Short mmCIF file of C-alpha atoms and ligand atoms in Angstrom, two decimals:
data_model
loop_
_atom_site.label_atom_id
_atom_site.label_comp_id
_atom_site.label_asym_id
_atom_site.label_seq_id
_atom_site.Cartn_x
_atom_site.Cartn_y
_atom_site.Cartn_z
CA UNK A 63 -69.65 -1.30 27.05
CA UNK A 64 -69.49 -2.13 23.33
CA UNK A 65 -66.21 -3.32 21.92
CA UNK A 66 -65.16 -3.29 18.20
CA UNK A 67 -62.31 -5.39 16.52
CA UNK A 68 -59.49 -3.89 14.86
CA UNK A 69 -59.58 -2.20 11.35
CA UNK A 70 -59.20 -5.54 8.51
CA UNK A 71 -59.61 -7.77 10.84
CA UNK A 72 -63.32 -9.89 10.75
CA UNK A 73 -65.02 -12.70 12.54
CA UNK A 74 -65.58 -16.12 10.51
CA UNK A 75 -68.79 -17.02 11.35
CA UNK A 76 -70.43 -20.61 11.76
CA UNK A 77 -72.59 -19.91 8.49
CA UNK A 78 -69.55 -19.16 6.29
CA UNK A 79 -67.01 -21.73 8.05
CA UNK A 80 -68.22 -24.21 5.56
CA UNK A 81 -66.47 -22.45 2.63
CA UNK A 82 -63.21 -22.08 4.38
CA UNK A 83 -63.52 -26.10 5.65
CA UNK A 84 -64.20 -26.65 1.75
CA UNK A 85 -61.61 -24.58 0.47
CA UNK A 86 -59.08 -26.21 3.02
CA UNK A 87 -59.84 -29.63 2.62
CA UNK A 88 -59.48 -29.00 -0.66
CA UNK A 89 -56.35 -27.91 -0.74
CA UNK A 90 -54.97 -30.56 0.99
CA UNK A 91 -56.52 -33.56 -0.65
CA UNK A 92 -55.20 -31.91 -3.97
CA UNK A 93 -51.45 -31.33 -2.03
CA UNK A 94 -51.24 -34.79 -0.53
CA UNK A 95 -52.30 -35.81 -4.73
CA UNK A 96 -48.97 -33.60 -5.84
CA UNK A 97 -47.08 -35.21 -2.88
CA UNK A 98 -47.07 -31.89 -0.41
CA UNK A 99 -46.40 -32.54 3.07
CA UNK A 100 -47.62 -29.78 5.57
CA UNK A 101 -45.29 -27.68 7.47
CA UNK A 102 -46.35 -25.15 10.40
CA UNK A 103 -43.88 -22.13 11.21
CA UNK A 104 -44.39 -19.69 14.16
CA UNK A 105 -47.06 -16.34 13.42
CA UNK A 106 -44.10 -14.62 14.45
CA UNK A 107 -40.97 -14.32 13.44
CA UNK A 108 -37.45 -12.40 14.01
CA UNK A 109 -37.74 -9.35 11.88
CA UNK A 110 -34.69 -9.54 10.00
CA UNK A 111 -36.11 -13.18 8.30
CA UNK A 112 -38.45 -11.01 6.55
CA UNK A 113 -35.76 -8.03 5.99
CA UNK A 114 -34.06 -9.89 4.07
CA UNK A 115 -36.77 -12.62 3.04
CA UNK A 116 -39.09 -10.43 1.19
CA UNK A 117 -36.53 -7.24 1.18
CA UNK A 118 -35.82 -4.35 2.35
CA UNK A 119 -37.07 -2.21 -0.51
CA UNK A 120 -40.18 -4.13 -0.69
CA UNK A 121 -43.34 -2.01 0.51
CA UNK A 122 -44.36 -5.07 2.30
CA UNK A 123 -41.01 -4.47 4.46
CA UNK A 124 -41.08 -0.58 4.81
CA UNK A 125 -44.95 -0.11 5.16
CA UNK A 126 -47.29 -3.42 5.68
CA UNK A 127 -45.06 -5.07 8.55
CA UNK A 128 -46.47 -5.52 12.05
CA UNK A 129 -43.42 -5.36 13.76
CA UNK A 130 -43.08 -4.44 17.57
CA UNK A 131 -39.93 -4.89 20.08
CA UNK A 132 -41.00 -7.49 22.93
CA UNK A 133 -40.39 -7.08 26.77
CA UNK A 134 -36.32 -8.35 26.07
CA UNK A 135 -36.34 -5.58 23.26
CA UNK A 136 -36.52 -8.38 20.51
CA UNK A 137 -37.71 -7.20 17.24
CA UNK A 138 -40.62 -9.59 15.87
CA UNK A 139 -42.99 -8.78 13.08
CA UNK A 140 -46.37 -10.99 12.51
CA UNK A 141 -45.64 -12.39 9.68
CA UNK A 142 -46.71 -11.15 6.22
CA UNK A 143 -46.38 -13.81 3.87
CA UNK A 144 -44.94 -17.72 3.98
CA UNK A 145 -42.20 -18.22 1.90
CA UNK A 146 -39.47 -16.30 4.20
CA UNK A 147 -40.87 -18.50 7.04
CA UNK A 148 -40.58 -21.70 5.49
CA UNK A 149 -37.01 -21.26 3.89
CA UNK A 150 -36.16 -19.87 7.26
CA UNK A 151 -37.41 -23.68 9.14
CA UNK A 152 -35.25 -25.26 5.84
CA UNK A 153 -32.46 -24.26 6.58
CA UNK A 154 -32.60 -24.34 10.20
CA UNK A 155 -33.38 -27.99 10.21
CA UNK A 156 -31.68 -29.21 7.26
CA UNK A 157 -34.74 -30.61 5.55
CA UNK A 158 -33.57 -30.42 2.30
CA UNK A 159 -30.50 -32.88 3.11
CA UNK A 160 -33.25 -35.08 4.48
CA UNK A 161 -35.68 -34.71 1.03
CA UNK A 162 -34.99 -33.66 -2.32
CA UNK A 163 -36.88 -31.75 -3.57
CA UNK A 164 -38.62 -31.20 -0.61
CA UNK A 165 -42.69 -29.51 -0.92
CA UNK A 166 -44.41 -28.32 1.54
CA UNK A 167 -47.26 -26.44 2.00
CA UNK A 168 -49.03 -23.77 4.74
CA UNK A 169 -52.30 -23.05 5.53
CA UNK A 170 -52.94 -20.20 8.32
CA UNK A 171 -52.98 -16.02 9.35
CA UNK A 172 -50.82 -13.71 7.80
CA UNK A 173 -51.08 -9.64 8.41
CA UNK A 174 -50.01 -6.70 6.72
CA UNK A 175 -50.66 -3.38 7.72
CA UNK A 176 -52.36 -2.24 4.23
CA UNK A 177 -55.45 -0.10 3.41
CA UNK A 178 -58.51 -2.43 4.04
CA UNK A 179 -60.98 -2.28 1.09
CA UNK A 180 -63.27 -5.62 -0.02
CA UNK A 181 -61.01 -8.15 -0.68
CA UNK A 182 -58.21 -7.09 1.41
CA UNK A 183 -57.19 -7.10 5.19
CA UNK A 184 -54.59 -6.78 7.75
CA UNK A 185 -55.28 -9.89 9.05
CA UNK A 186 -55.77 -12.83 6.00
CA UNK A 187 -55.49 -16.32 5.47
CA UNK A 188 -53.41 -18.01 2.90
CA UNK A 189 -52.09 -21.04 1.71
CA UNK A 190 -49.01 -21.77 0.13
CA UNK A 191 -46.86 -23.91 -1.25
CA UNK A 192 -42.89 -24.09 -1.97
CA UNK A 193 -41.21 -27.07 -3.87
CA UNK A 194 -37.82 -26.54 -3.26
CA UNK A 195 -34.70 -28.45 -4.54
CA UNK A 196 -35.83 -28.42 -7.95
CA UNK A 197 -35.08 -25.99 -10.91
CA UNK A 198 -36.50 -27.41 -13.64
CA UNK A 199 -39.70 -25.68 -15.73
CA UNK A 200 -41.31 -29.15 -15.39
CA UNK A 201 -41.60 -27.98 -11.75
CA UNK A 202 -42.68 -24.51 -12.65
CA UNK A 203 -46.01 -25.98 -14.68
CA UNK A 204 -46.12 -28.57 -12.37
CA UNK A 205 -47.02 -26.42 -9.32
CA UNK A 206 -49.18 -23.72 -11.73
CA UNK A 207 -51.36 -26.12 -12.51
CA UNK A 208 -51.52 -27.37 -8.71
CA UNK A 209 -52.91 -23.63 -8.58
CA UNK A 210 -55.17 -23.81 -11.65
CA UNK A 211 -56.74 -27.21 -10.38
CA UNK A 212 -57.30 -26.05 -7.37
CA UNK A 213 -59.92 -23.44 -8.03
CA UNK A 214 -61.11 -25.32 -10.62
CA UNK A 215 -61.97 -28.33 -8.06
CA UNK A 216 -63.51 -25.86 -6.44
CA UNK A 217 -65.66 -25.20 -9.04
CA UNK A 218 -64.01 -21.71 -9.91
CA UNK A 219 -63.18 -21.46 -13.41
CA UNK A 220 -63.86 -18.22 -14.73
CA UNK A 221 -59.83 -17.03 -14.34
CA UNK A 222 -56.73 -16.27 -16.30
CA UNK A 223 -53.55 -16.98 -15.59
CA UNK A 224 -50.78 -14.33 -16.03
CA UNK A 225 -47.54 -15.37 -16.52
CA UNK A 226 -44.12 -13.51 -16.68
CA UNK A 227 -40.49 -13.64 -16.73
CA UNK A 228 -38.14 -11.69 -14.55
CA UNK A 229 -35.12 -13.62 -15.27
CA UNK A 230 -32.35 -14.10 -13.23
CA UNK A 231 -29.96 -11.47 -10.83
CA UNK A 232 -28.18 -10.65 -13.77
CA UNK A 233 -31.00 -9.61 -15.43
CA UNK A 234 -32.33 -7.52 -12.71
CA UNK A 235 -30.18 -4.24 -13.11
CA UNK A 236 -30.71 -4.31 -17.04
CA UNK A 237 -34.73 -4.22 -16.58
CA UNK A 238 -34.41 -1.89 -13.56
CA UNK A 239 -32.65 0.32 -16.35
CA UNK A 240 -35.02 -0.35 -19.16
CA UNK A 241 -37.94 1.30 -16.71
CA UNK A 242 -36.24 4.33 -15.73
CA UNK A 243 -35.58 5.03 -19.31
CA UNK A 244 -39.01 4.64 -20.32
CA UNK A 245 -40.54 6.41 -17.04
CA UNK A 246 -37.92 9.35 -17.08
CA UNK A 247 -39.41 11.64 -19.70
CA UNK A 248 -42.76 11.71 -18.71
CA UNK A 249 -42.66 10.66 -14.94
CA UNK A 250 -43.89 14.37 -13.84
CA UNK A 251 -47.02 12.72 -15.49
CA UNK A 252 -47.64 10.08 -12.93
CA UNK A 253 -48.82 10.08 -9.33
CA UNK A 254 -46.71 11.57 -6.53
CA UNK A 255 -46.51 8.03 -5.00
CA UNK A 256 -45.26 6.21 -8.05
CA UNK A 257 -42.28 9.02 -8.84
CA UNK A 258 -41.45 7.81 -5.69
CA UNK A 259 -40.51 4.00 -6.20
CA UNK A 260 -38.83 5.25 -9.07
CA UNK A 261 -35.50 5.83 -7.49
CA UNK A 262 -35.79 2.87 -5.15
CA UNK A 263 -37.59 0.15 -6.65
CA UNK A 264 -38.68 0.90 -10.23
CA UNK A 265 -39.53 -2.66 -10.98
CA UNK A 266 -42.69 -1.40 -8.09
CA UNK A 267 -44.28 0.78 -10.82
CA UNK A 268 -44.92 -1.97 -12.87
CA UNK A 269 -46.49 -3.67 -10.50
CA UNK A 270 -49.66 -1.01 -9.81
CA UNK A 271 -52.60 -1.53 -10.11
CA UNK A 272 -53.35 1.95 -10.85
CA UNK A 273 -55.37 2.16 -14.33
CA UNK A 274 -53.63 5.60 -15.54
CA UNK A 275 -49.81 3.80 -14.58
CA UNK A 276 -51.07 0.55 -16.20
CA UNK A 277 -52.68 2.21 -19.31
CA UNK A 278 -48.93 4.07 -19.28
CA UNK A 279 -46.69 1.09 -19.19
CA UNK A 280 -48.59 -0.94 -21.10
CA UNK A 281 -46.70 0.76 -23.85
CA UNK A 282 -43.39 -0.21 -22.21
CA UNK A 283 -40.63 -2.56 -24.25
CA UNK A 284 -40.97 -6.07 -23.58
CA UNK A 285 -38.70 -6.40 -20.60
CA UNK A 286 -37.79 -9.81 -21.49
CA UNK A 287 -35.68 -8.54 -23.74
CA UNK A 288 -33.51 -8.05 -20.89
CA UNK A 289 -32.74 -11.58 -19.71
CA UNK A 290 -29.94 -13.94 -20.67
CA UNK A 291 -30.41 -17.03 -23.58
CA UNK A 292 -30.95 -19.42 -20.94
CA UNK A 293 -33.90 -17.59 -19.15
CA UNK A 294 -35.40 -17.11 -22.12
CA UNK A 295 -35.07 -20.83 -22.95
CA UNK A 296 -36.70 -21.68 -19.26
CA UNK A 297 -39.35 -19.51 -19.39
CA UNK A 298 -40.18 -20.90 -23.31
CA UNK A 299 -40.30 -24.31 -21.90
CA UNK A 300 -42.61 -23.80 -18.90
CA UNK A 301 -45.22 -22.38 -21.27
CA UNK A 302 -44.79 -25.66 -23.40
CA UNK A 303 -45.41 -27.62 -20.42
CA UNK A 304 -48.17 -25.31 -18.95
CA UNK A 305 -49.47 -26.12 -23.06
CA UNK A 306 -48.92 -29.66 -22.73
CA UNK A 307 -51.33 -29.61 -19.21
CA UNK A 308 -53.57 -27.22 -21.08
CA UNK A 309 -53.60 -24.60 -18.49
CA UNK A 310 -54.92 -21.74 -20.25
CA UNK A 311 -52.38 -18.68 -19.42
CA UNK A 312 -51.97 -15.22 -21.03
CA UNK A 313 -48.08 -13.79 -21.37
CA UNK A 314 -48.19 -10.62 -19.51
CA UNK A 315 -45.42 -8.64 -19.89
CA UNK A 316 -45.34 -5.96 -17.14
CA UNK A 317 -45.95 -9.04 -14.44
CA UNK A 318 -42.84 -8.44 -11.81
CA UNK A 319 -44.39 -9.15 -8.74
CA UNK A 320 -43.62 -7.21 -5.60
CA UNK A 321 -41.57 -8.92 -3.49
CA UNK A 322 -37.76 -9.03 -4.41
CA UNK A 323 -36.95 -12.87 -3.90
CA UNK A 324 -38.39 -14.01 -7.50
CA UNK A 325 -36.27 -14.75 -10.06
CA UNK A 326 -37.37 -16.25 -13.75
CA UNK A 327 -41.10 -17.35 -13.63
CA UNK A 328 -43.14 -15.07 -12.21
CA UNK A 329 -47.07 -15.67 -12.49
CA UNK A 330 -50.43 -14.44 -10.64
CA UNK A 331 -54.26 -16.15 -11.40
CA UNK A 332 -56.83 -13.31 -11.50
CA UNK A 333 -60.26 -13.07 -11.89
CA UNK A 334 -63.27 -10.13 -13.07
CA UNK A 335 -65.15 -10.77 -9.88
CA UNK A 336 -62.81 -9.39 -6.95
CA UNK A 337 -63.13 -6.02 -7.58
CA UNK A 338 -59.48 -4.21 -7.83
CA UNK A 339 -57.97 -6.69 -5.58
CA UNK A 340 -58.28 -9.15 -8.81
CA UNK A 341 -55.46 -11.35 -7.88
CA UNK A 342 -56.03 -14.35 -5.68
CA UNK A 343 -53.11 -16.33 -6.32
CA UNK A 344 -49.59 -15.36 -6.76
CA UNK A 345 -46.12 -16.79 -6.76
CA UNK A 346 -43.26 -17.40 -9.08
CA UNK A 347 -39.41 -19.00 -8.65
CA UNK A 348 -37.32 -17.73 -5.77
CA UNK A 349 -33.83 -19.11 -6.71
CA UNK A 350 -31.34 -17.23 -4.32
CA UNK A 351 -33.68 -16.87 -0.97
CA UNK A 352 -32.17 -19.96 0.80
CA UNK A 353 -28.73 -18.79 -0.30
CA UNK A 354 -29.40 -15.13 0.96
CA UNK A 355 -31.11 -16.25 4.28
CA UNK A 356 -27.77 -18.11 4.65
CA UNK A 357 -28.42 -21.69 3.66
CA UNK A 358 -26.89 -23.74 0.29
CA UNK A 359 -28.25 -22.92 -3.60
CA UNK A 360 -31.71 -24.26 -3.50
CA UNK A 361 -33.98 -23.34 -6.62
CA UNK A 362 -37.05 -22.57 -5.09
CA UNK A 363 -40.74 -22.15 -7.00
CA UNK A 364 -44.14 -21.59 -4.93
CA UNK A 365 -47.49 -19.49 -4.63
CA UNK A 366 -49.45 -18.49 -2.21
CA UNK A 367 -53.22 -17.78 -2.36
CA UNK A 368 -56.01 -15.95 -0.26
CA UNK A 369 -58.72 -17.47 1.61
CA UNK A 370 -60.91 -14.54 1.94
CA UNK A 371 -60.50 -13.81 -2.08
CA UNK A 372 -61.32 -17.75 -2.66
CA UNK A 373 -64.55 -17.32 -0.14
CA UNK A 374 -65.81 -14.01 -2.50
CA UNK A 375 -65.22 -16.28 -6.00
CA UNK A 376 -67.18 -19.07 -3.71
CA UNK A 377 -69.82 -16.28 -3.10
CA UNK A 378 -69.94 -15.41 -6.99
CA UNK A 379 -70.69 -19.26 -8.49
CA UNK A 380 -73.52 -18.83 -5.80
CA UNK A 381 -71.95 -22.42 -4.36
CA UNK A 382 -74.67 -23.59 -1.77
CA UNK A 383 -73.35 -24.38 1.73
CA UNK A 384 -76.17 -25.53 3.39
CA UNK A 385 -75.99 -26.85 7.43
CA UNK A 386 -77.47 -29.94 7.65
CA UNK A 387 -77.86 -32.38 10.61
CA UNK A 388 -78.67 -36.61 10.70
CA UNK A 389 -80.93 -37.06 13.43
CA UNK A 390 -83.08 -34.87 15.97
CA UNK A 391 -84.23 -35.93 19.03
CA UNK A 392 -87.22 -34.81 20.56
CA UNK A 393 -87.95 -36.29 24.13
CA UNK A 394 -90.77 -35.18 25.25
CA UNK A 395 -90.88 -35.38 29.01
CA UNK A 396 -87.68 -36.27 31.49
CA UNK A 397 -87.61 -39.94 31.58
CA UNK A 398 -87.67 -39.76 27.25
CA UNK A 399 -84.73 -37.16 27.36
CA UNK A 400 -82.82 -39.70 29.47
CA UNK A 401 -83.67 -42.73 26.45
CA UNK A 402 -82.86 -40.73 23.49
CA UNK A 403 -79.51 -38.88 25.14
CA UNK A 404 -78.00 -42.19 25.59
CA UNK A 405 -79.19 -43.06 22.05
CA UNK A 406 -77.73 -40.05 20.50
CA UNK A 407 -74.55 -40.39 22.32
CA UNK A 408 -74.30 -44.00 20.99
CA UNK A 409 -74.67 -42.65 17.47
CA UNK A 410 -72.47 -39.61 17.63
CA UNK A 411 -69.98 -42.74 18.04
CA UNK A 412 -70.80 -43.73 14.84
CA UNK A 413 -70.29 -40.59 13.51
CA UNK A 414 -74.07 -39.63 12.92
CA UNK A 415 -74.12 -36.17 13.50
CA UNK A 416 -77.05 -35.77 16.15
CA UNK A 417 -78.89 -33.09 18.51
CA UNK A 418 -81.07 -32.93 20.83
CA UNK A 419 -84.04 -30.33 22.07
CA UNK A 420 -84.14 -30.49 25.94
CA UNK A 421 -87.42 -28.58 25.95
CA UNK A 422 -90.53 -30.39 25.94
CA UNK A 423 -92.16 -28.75 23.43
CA UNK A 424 -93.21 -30.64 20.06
CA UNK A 425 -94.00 -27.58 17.77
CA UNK A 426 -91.02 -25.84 18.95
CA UNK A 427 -88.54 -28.66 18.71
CA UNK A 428 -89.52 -29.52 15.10
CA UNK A 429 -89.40 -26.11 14.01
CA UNK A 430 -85.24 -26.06 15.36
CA UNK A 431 -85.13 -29.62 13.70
CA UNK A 432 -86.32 -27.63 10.22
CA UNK A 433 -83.68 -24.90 10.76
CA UNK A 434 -81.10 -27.59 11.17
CA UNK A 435 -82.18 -29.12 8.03
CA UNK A 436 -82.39 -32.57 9.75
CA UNK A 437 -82.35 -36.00 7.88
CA UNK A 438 -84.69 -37.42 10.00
CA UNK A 439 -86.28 -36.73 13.61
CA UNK A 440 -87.32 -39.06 16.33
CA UNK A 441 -89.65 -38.17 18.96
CA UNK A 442 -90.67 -40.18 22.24
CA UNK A 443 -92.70 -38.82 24.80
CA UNK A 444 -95.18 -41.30 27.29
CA UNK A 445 -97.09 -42.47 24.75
CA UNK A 446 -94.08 -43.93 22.84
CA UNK A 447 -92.35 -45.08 26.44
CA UNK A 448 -95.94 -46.90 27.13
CA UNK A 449 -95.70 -48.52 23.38
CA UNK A 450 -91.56 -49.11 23.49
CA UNK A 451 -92.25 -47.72 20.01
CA UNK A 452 -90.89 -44.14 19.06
CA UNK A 453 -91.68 -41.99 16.16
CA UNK A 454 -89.19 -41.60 13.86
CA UNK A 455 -89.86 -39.55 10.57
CA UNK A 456 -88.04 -39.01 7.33
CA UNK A 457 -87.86 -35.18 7.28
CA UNK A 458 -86.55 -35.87 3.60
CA UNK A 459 -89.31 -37.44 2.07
CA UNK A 460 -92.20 -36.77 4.58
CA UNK A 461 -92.83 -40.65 5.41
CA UNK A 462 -92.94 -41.87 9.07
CA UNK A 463 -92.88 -45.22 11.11
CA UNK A 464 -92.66 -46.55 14.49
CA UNK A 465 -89.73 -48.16 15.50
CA UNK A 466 -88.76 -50.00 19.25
CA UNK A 467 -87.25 -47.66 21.36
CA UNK A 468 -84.32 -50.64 22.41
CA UNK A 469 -83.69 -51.11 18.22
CA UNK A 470 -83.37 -47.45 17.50
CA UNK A 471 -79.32 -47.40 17.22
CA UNK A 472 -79.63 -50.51 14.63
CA UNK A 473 -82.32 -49.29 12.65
CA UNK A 474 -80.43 -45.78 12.80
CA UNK A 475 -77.43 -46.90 11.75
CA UNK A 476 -78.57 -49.21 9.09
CA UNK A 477 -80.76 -46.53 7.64
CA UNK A 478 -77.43 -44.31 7.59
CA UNK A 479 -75.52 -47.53 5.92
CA UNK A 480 -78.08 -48.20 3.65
CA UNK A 481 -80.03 -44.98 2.34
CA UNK A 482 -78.24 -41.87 3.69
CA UNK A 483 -74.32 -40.94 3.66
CA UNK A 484 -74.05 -39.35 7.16
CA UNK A 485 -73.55 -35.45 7.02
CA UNK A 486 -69.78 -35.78 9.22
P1 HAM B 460 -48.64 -12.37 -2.43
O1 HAM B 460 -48.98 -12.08 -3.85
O2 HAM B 460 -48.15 -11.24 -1.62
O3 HAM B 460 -47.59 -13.54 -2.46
O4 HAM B 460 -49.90 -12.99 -1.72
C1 HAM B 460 -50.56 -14.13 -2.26
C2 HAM B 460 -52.07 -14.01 -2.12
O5 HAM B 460 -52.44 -13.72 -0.77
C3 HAM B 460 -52.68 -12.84 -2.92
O6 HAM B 460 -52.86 -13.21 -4.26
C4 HAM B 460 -54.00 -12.65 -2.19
O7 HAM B 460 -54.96 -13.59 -2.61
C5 HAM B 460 -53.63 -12.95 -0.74
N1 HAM B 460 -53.38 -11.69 -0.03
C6 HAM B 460 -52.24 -10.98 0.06
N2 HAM B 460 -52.40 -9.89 0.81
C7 HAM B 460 -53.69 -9.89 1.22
C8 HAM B 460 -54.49 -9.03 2.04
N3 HAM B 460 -53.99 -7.95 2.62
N4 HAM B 460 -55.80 -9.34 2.25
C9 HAM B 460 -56.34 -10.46 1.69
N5 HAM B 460 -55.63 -11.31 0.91
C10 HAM B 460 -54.32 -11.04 0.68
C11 HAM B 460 -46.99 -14.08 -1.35
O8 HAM B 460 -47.32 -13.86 -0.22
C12 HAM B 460 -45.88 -15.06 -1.69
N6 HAM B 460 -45.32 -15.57 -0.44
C13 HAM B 460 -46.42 -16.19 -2.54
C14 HAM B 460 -45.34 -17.14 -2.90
C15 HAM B 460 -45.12 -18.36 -2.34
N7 HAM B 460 -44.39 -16.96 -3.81
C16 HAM B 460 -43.59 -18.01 -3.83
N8 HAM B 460 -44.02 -18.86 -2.93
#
C-alpha cells in the first residue's frame, strides 16, 4: 500500500529545513531588535473568531475555511490567518492593560482551502506580527520596515513595496460606491466570478489578480479621494516616515486588501520571481477588530508573511545551504568504536556537532564523512590503539597528524576554539 498526502499540503525535508531555520531565526533576532515578544494561539479556533475576525463577506470566510463540527457539535475552523487569533488571546487575557502598546509576533501553520498552484497551499506557514495599542504612522513605518529589513537580512532585495490607503469606516461605504459606479457600465465585460463580488464585496474586485480586471481598474479614480482630511493626513505622514527610513515603496492605488478588518494603511511587498502568487508579505492597520471581537478601542497595525514564498525568493538568490558536520569518527574495529563514542559524546557536550560510522570500513566511512561535508575526521583502528595515537585529518585543508587518543577532547576542542567556529 502506497499512501499520498493531501492536495497543498508537502513534506519539509532535512535538505531544505535549513532555509526555514534561517528564515525563522531570522525573524526573531530582527523581532526581539524591534522589541516583539512571541505569542502562541491554538491551530484551532471557535469559528465565529474568524466570522467576525476576518468577516463574513471575506472569501477567506465563505470559501478557504477548514471548518468542521467536533464530536460535542462545536464548530472549529483551522485557522487561516493570525491576526483574529491573537486579538482574540488580547482580549481574553487583558494583555493590553498589562503592556502598552503591546507587539507580538507568530510563527507557525495556517490553512485555507484555496486552489494549490506554486507558491500557494492549503496548508502554509507564516509569520506575523501585530503592534497593538498604538495609532500613530510612526508605528505604521515602523513595522513596514520591520518587513522590508527582514528580507533584506535575508539577503532578498529585489522587491517593491505597495502601499495604500483604505481609510477609515466612514470611508468604506463612499469607496464601496465609487467601484460600483465605475464597474456598472461595463461589468457584462468582466468574468462571471468577479460580477459576482460586485454586489457583496466590491472592494474584492480590486483586489484580483486577474490581468484583464487589473488592466480594467487600473483606469479607476483614485479611491483616496474618498477618505476624510485626517486619513489623508495619516497616510501622508507614514510615507514621510517610510521616506525618512528610506524604504523604497510605490503608491498603489487599487491596494484594498482582502480581508475586511483593515482600516487606513494598507500595504503588501511583492516580488517578479513568485510567479502570480507575487505577494509574500501583507498587512496593513486593523483599528476596530479588538472593538468588534468585543474588547476596548485598540488601534491595531501588523503583517503577516509566507514561509514557503520566502523559501522560493531563497531558491532565486541561489543562497547556498550546505550541511556540514565538525568531526567524524571512524573506529575501526569494536574496542576503537567504544574510545571514540565516549569521545564524541564528550564533545557533543561542547556543542561540536559529531557522528560516528559504526561499520568498520575505512573507504566507506570517509566517503559518508565527504557527504557530510565534515571539518575534520578521526580514525583509530589497532594500529592507532597499539600507538595511543589516532589519526585525525583536516578534511578542510587536506593536512593530517597524530594525536594521543587520551588528549583527543583537548586538542578537539581547542582546535574548535582556536581555528574553526563549530557548525551548532
Ligand atoms: P494575507 O495577505 O492573507 O494576510 O497573508 C499574508 C501572507 O501569507 C501572504 O502574503 C503569503 O505570503 C502568505 N500566504 C497566504 N495564503 C497563502 C497560501 N495559501 N499559501 C502560501 N502562502 C500563503 C494575513 O493573513 C493577515 N493576517 C496579515 C496581517 C497581520 N495583517 C495585519 N496583521
Amino acid at each position: 500500500m502506497t499512501f499520498s498526502i493531501p492536495r497543498g499540503t508537502q513534506d519539509i525535508l532535512p535538505e531544505d529545513i535549513k532555509k526555514w531555520h534561517l528564515i525563522e531565526e531570522t525573524a526573531r533576532n530582527l523581532f526581539s531588535t524591534y522589541n516583539f515578544s512571541e505569542i502562541r494561539t491554538p491551530i484551532f479556533e471557535n469559528t465565529n473568531v474568524f466570522a467576525r475576525g476576518v468577516g463574513e463577506n471575506s472569501d477567506l470566510f465563505n470559501k478557504e475555511m477548514y471548518t468542521f463540527n467536533d464530536k460535542g457539535g462545536r464548530s472549529l475552523t483551522l485557522r487561516p490567518e493570525g491576526t483574529a487569533s491573537v486579538t482574540r488571546a488580547n482580549i481574553m487575557h487583558s494583555l493590553y492593560k498589562k503592556m502598552t502598546p503591546l507587539k507580538l509576533y507568530y510563527i507557525g501553520p495556517f490553512f485555507r482551502y484555496e486552489r494549490p498552484q506554486a507558491g500557494r497551499f492549503r496548508q502554509f506557514h507564516q509569520i506575523g506580527v501585530e503592534y497593538i495599542g498604538e495609532s500613530s504612522a510612526y508605528a505604521d513605518a515602523e513595522v513596514i520596515a520591520l518587513g522590508y529589513h527582514l528580507f533584506e537580512s535575508l539577503g532578498i532585495t529585489d522587491l517593491k513595496v505597495h502601499i495604500n490607503s483604505v481609510g477609515c469606516k466612514v470611508a468604506r461605504p463612499v469607496i464601496e460606491e465609487m467601484v460600483k459606479q465605475f464597474l456598472s457600465n461595463n461589468l457584462s465585460k468582466l468574468p462571471p466570478y468577479i460580477q459576482e463580488k460586485f454586489h457583496e464585496n466590491p472592494l474584492r474586485i480590486l483586489d484580483s489578480k486577474d490581468e484583464s480586471v487589473q488592466a480594467y481598474i487600473a483606469g479607476m479614480p483614485d479611491i483616496k479621494a474618498a477618505l476624510t482630511q485626517e486619513s489623508k493626513d495619516h497616510f501622508f505622514s507614514v510615507l514621510q516616515h517610510l521616506d525618512e527610513l528610506q524604504i523604497p515603496y510605490e503608491v498603489t492605488n487599487t491596494l484594498v486588501r482582502g480581508l475586511e478588518y483593515y482600516t487606513e494603511t494598507v500595504f503588501e511587498i511583492v516580488s517578479d520571481h513568485l510567479g502570480a502568487q507575487s505577494t509574500v508579505c501583507g498587512g496593513g492597520r486593523y483599528n476596530n477588530l479588538t472593538n468588534e471581537l468585543g474588547g476596548p478601542t485598540l488601534p491595531a497595525f501588523g503583517f503577516g508573511f509566507g514561509i514557503e514564498r520566502t523559501v522560493m525568493l531563497l531558491d532565486h538568490i541561489k543562497k547556498e545551504f550546505s550541511i556540514s558536520i565538525d568531526v567524524y569518527f571512524i573506529p575501526l574495529d569494536t574496542l576503537s568504536r567504544d574510545i571514540l563514542f565516549y569521545v564524541m559524546n564528550r564533545l557533543r557536550g561542547y556543542n561540536i556537532s559529531c557522528e560516528i560510522g559504526y561499520t568498520d570500513q575505512l573507504k566507506s566511512q570517509l566517503k559518508k564523512a565527504n557527504k557530510l561535508n565534515a571539518k575534520r575526521v578521526v580514525i583509530v583502528g589497532e594500529d592507532e590503539r597499539e600507538s595511543k595515537r589516532a589519526q585525525y585529518k583536516d578534511m578542510l585543508n587536506r593536512s593530517q597528524e597524530d594525536v594521543p587518543i587520551d588528549q583527543l577532547v583537548d586538542v578537539i576542542l581547542n582546535d574548535f576554539t582556536v581555528n574553526e567556529m563549530p557548525s551548532t
